[in-house]
Tab-separated table of C-alpha atoms in Angstrom:
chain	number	residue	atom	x	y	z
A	105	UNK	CA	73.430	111.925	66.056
A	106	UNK	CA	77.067	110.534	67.070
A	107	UNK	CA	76.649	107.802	69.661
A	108	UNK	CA	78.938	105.949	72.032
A	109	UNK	CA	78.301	102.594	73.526
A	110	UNK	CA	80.257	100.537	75.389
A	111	UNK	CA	80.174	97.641	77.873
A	112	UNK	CA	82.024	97.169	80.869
A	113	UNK	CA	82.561	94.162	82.746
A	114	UNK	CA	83.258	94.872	85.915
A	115	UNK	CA	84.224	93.200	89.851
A	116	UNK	CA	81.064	93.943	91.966
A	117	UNK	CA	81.507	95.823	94.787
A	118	UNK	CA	79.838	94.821	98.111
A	119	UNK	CA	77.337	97.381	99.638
A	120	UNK	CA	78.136	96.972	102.812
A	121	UNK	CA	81.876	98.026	102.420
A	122	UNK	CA	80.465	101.090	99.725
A	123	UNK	CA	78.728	102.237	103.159
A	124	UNK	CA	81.537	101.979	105.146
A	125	UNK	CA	83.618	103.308	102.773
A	126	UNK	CA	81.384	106.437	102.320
A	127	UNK	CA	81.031	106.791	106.857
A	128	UNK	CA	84.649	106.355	107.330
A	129	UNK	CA	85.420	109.398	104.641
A	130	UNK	CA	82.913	111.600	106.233
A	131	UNK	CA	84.679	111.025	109.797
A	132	UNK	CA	87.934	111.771	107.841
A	133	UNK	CA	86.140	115.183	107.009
A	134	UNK	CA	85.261	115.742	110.555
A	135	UNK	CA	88.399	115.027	112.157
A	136	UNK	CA	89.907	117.701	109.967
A	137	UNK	CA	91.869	120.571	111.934
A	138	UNK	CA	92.820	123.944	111.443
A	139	UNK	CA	95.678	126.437	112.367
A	140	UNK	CA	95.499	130.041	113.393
A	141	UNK	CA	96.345	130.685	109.412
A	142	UNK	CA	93.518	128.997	107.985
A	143	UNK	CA	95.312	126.115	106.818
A	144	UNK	CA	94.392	122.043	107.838
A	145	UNK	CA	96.926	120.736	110.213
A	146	UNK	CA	98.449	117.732	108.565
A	147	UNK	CA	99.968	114.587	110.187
A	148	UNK	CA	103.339	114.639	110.775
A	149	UNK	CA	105.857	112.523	108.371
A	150	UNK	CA	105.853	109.998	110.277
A	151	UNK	CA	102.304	109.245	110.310
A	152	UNK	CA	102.167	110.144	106.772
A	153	UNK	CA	104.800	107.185	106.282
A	154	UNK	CA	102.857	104.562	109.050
A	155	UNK	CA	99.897	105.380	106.738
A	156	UNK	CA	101.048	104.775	103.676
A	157	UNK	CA	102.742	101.652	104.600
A	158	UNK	CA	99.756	100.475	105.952
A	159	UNK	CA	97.745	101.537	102.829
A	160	UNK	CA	100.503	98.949	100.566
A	161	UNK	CA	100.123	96.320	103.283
A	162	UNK	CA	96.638	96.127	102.170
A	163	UNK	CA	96.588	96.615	98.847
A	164	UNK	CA	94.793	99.921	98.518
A	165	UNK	CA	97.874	101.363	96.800
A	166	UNK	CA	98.779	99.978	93.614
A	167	UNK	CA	102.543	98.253	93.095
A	168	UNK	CA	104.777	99.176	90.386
A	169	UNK	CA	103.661	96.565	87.975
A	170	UNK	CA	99.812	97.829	88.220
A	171	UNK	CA	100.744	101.614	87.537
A	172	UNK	CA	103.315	100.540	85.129
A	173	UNK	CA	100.090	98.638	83.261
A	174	UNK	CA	97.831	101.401	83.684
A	175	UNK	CA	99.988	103.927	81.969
A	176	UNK	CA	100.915	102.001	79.327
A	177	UNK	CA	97.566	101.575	78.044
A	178	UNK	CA	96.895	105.243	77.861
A	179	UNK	CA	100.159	105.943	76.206
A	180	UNK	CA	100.838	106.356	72.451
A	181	UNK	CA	102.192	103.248	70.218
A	182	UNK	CA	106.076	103.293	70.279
A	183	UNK	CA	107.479	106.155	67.754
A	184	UNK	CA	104.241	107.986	67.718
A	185	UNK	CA	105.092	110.561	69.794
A	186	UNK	CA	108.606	110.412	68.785
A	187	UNK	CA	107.736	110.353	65.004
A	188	UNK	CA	110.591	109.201	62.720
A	189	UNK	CA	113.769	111.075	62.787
A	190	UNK	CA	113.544	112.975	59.680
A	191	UNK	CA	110.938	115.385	61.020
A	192	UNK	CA	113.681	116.423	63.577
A	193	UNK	CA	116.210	116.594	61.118
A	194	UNK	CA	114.957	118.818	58.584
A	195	UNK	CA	115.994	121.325	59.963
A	196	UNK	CA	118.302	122.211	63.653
A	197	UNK	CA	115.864	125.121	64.350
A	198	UNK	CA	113.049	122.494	64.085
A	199	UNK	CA	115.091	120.162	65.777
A	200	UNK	CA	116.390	123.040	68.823
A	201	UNK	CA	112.636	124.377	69.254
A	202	UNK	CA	111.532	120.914	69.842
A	203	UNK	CA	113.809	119.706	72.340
A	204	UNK	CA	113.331	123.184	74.322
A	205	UNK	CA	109.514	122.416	74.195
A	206	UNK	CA	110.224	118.796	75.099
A	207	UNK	CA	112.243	119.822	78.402
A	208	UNK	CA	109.551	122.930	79.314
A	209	UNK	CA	106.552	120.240	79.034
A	210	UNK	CA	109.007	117.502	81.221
A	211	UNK	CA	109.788	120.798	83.751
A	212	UNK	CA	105.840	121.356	83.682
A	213	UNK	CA	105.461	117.542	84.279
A	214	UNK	CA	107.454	117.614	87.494
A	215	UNK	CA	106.454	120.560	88.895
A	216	UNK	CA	102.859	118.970	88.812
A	217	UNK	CA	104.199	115.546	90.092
A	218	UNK	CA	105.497	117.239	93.566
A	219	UNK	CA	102.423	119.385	93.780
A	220	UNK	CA	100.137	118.840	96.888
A	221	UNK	CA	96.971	119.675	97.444
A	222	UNK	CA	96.462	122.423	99.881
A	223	UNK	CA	93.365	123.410	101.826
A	224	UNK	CA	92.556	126.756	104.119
A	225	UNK	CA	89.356	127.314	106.111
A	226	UNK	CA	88.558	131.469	105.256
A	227	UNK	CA	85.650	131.670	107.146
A	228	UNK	CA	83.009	130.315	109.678
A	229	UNK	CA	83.602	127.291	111.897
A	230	UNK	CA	84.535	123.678	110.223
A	231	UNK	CA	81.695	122.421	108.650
A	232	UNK	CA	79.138	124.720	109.980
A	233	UNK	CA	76.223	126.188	107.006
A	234	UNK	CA	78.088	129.167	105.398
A	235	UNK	CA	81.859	128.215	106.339
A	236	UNK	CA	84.175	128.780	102.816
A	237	UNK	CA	87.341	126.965	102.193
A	238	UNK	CA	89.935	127.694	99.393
A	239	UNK	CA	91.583	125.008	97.715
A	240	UNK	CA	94.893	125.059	95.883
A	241	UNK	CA	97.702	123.522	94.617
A	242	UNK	CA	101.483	124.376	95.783
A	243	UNK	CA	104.857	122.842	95.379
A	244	UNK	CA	107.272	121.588	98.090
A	245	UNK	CA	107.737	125.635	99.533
A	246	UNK	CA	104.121	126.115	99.633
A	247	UNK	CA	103.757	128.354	96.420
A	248	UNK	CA	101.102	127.853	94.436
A	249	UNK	CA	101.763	126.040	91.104
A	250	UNK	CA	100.139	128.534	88.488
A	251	UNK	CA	101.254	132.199	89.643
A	252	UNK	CA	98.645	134.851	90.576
A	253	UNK	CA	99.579	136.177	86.553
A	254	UNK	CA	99.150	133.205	84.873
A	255	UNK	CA	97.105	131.287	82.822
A	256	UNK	CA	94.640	128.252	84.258
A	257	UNK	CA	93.275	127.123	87.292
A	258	UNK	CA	94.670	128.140	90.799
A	259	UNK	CA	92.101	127.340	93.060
A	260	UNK	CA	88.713	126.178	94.182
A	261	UNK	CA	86.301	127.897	96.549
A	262	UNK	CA	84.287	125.634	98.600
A	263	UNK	CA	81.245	126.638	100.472
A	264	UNK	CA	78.851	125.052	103.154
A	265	UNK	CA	75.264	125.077	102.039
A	266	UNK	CA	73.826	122.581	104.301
A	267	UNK	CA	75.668	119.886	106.478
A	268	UNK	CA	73.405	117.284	107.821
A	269	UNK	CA	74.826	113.515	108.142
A	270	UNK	CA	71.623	111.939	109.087
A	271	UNK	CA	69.844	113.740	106.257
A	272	UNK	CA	71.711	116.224	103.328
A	273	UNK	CA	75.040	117.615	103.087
A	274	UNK	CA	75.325	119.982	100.006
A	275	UNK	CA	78.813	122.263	99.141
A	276	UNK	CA	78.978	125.180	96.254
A	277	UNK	CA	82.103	125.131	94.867
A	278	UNK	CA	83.534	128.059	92.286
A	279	UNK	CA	86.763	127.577	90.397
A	280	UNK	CA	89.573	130.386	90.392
A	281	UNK	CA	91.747	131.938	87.938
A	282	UNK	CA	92.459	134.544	89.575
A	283	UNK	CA	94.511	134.161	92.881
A	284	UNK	CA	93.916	137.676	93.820
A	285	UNK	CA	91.650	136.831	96.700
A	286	UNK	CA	93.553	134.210	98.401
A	287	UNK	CA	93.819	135.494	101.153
A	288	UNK	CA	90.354	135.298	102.356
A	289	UNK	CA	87.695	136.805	100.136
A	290	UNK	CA	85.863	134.370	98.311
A	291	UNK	CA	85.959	135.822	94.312
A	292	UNK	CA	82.980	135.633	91.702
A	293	UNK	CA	82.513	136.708	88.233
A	294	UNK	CA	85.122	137.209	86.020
A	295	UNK	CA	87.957	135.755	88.278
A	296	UNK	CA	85.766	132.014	88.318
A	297	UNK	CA	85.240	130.004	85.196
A	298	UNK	CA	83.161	126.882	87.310
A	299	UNK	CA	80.721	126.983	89.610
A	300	UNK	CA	78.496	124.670	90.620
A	301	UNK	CA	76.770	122.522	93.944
A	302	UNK	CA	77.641	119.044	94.856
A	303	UNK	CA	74.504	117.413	96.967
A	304	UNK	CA	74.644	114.038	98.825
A	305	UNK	CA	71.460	112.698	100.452
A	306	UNK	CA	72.120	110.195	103.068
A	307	UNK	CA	68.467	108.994	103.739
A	308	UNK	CA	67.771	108.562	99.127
A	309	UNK	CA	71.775	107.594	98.621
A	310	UNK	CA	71.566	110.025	95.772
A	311	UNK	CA	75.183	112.204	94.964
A	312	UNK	CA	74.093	114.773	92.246
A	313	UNK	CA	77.017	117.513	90.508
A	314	UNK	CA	75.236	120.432	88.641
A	315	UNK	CA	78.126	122.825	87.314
A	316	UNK	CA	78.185	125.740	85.038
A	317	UNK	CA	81.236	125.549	83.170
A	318	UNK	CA	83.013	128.755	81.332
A	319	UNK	CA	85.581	127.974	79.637
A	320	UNK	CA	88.718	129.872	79.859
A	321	UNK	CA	89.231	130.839	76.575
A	322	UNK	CA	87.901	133.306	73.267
A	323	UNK	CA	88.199	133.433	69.747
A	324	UNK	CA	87.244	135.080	66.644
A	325	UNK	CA	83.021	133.469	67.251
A	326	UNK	CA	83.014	133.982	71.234
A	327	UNK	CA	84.109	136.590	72.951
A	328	UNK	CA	84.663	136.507	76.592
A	329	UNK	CA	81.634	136.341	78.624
A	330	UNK	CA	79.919	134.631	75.609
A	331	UNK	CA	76.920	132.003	75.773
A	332	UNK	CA	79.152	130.003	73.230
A	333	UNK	CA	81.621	129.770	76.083
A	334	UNK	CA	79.245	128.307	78.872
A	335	UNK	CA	77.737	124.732	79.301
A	336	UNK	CA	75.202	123.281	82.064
A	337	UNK	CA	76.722	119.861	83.572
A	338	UNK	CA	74.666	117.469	85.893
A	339	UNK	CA	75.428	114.266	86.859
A	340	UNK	CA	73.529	111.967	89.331
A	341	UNK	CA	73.957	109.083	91.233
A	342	UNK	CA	71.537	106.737	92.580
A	343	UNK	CA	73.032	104.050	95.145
A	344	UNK	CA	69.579	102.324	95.760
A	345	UNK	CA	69.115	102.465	91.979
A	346	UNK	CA	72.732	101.059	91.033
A	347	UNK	CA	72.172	97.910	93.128
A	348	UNK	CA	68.681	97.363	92.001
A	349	UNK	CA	69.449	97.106	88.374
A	350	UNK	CA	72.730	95.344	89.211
A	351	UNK	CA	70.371	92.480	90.738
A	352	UNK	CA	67.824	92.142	87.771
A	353	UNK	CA	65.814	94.334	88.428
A	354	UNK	CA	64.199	97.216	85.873
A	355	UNK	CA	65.021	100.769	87.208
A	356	UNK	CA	65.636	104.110	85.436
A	357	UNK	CA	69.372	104.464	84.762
A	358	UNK	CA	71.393	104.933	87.803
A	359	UNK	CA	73.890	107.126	86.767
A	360	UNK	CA	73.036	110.057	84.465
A	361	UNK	CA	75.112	113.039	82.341
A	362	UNK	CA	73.495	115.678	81.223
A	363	UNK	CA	74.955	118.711	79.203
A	364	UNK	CA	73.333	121.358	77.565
A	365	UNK	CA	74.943	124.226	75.731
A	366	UNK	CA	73.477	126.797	73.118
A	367	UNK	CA	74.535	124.696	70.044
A	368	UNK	CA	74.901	121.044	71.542
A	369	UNK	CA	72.923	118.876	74.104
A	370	UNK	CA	74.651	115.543	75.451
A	371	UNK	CA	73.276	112.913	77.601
A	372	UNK	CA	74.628	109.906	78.951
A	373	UNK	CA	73.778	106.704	81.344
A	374	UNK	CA	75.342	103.317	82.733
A	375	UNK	CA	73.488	100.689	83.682
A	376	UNK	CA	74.230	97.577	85.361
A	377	UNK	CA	73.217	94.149	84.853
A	378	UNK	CA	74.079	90.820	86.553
A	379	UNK	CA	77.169	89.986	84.493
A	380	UNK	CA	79.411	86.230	84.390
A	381	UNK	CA	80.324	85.225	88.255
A	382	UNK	CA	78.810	87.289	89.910
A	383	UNK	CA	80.137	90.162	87.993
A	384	UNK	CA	78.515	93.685	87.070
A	385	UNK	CA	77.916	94.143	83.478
A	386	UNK	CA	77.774	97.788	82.533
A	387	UNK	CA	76.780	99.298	79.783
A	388	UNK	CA	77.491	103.105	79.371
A	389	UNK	CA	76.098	105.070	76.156
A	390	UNK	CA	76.734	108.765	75.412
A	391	UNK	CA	74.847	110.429	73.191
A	392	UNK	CA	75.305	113.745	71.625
A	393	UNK	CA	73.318	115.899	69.463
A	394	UNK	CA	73.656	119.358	67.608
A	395	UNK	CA	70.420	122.324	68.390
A	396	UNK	CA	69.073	123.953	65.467
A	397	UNK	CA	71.506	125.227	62.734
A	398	UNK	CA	74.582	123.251	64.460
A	399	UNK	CA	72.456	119.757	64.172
A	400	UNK	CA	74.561	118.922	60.637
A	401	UNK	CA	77.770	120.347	61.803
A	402	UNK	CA	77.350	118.359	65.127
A	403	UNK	CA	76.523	115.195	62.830
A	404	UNK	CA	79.505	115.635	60.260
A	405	UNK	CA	81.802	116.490	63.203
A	406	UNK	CA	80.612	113.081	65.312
A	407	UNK	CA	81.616	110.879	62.034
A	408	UNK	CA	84.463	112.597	61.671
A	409	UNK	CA	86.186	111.842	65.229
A	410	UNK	CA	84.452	108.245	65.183
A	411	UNK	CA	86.045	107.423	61.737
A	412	UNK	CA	89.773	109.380	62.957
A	413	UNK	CA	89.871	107.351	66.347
A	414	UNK	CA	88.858	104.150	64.575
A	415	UNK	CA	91.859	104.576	62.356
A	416	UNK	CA	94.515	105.866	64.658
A	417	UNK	CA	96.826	103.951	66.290
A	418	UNK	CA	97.349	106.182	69.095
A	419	UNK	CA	93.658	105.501	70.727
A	420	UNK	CA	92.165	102.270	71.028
A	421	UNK	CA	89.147	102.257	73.123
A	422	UNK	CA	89.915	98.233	73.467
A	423	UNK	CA	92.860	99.141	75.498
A	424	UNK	CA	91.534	102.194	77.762
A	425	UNK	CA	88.181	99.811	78.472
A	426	UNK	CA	90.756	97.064	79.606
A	427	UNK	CA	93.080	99.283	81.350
A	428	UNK	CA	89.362	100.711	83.399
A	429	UNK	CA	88.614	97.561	84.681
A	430	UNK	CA	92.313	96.210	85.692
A	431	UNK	CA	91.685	99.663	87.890
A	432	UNK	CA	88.146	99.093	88.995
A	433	UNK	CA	89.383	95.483	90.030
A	434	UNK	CA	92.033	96.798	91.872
A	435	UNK	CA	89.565	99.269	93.417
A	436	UNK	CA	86.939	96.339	94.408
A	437	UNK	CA	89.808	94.145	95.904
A	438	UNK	CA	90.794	96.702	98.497
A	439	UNK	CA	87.739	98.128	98.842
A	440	UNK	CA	87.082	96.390	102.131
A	441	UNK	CA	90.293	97.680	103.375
A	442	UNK	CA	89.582	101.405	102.918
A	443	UNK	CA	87.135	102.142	105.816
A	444	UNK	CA	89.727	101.053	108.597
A	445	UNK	CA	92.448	103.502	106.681
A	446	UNK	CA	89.933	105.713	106.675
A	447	UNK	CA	89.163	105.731	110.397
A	448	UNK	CA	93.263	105.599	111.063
A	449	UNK	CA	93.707	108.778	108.923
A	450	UNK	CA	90.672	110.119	110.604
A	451	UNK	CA	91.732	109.809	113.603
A	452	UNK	CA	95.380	111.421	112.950
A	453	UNK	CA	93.501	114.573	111.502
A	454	UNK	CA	91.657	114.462	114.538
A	455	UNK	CA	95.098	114.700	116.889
A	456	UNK	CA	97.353	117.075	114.323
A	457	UNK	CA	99.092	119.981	116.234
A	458	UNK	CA	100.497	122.945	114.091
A	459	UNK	CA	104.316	122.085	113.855
């Protein structure tokens, strides 16, 4: 059975400012506004800018040396990537195909870095049990990124279950590849490859994700609209639970991953425990196994990754561990910041006027 275990040693974070954090975001949901169209009024660029000046006076957005850190430890070793220059030289076909593939992935790469996030009430009032939403990507005209023929995801559907602040706020959500809809019919079926509920309870402080994932894609073994294709995610999280365990005491894991699929079942946890300095020392373990037949395959194909990413020098789990918690700190040091942002951005939504 292929096991991962690793632990983290990480900046606590102070309750108090978690439950802040989590009040302010729900006013910034609330203070959300919509035009005739459908789509959320945003703040003008001006209070975009006051806003984000404000967020880098406070340290909630990183500076240049931070993100230039961060990537860095997620990129390959030097000449990896690159290789040596004999592989392009064997050949200028090689050599032309690669540097047209090279400039279509950088194209890709920008399109994706000017893409904003773009959000459209379809139906019902804001917020109210049974109101759907569509979210998308588009680029700086407002088209979306992937075209209504294309390949991958182009949206999410988003719809109101229950909304209950003092009690249990719970949203279905269905991914889209297929943008035929967009303009206010909410598609199922064959057009959505995710679906799934995402459930907070304010009384238990419990967030719980249970998603059925299809994945967009066949082959030779699974056909579309085969079981080999699907997978059952749930995660929970248990606030009460987190800090318990984080003080001493014994509690079932606070944070859980479950994933079940006709040939493989995974599960997964983190833990924390009172660490050096008041820090949190968390320990996360991922498990996965194969189900009947698959159980050797699953085993031989574990070993196999574990002994490749132990021997490459593109991955190092050293590195990605160290480059997590140089973000978590980051996270935990303007942590106290982000509920008065929060409440500033809330309270733009709150005033936005279509333009």
């Amino acid at each position: 059975m292929p096991r991962l275990h690793h632990t983290f040693t990480l900046t606590a974070l102070d309750r108090g400012d978690v439950a802040r954090t989590v009040s302010s975001a729900y006013g910034v949901v609330r203070g959300a506004r919509f035009g005739p169209d459908g789509a959320l009024l945003p703040p003008t660029e001006e209070e975009l800018r006051r806003l984000e000046r404000r967020a880098e006076a406070r340290g909630i957005v990183p500076d240049a040396e931070e993100r230039a850190a961060y990537q860095r430890a997620f990129e390959d070793p030097p000449g990896h990537a690159e290789g040596s220059g004999e592989a392009v030289s064997e050949g200028d076909d090689r050599g032309s195909a690669e540097r047209e593939l090279d400039a279509h992935d950088l194209a890709e790469e920008a399109a994706l870095g000017e893409a904003r996030l773009s959000l459209r009430l379809l139906s019902g009032e804001h917020l109210a049990p049974g109101s759907a939403y569509l979210v998308t990507e588009v680029d700086a005209e407002g088209r979306p990124v992937f075209e209504t023929d294309g390949d991958g995801w182009v949206g999410t559907d988003l719809t109101v279950t229950s909304w209950n602040e003092s009690g249990r706020c719970a949203v279905d959500f269905a991914m889209r590849e297929d943008a035929g809809a967009a303009d206010g019919a909410s598609p199922r079926g064959e057009s959505t490859t995710t679906t799934g509920t995402v459930v907070h309870d304010h009384v238990q402080e419990t967030l719980t994700v249970e998603a059925d994932l299809r994945l967009p894609v066949e082959s030779a073994m699974a056909r579309w609209g085969s079981g080999l294709l699907r997978a059952r995610v749930r995660v929970r999280v248990d606030l009460p639970g987190w800090y318990a365990a984080a003080s001493g005491a014994a509690t079932v894991p606070p944070v859980t991953l479950e994933v079940e699929h006709r040939l493989v079942r995974a599960s997964g946890e983190a833990v924390p425990a009172p660490g050096p300095e008041g820090a949190w020392s968390v320990s996360g373990r991922l498990e996965v196994r194969g189900v009947g037949l698959s159980r050797p395959l699953v085993a031989a194909a574990g070993w196999a990754l574990g002994r490749s990413l132990r021997r490459s020098d593109a991955w190092s789990l050293e590195a990605r561990a160290a480059a997590f918690e140089a973000g978590w700190d980051g996270i935990a040091r303007a942590l106290p910041e982000f509920p008065a942002l929060l409440d500033e951005l809330a309270a733009v939504l709150a005033d936005a006027r279509p333009q």
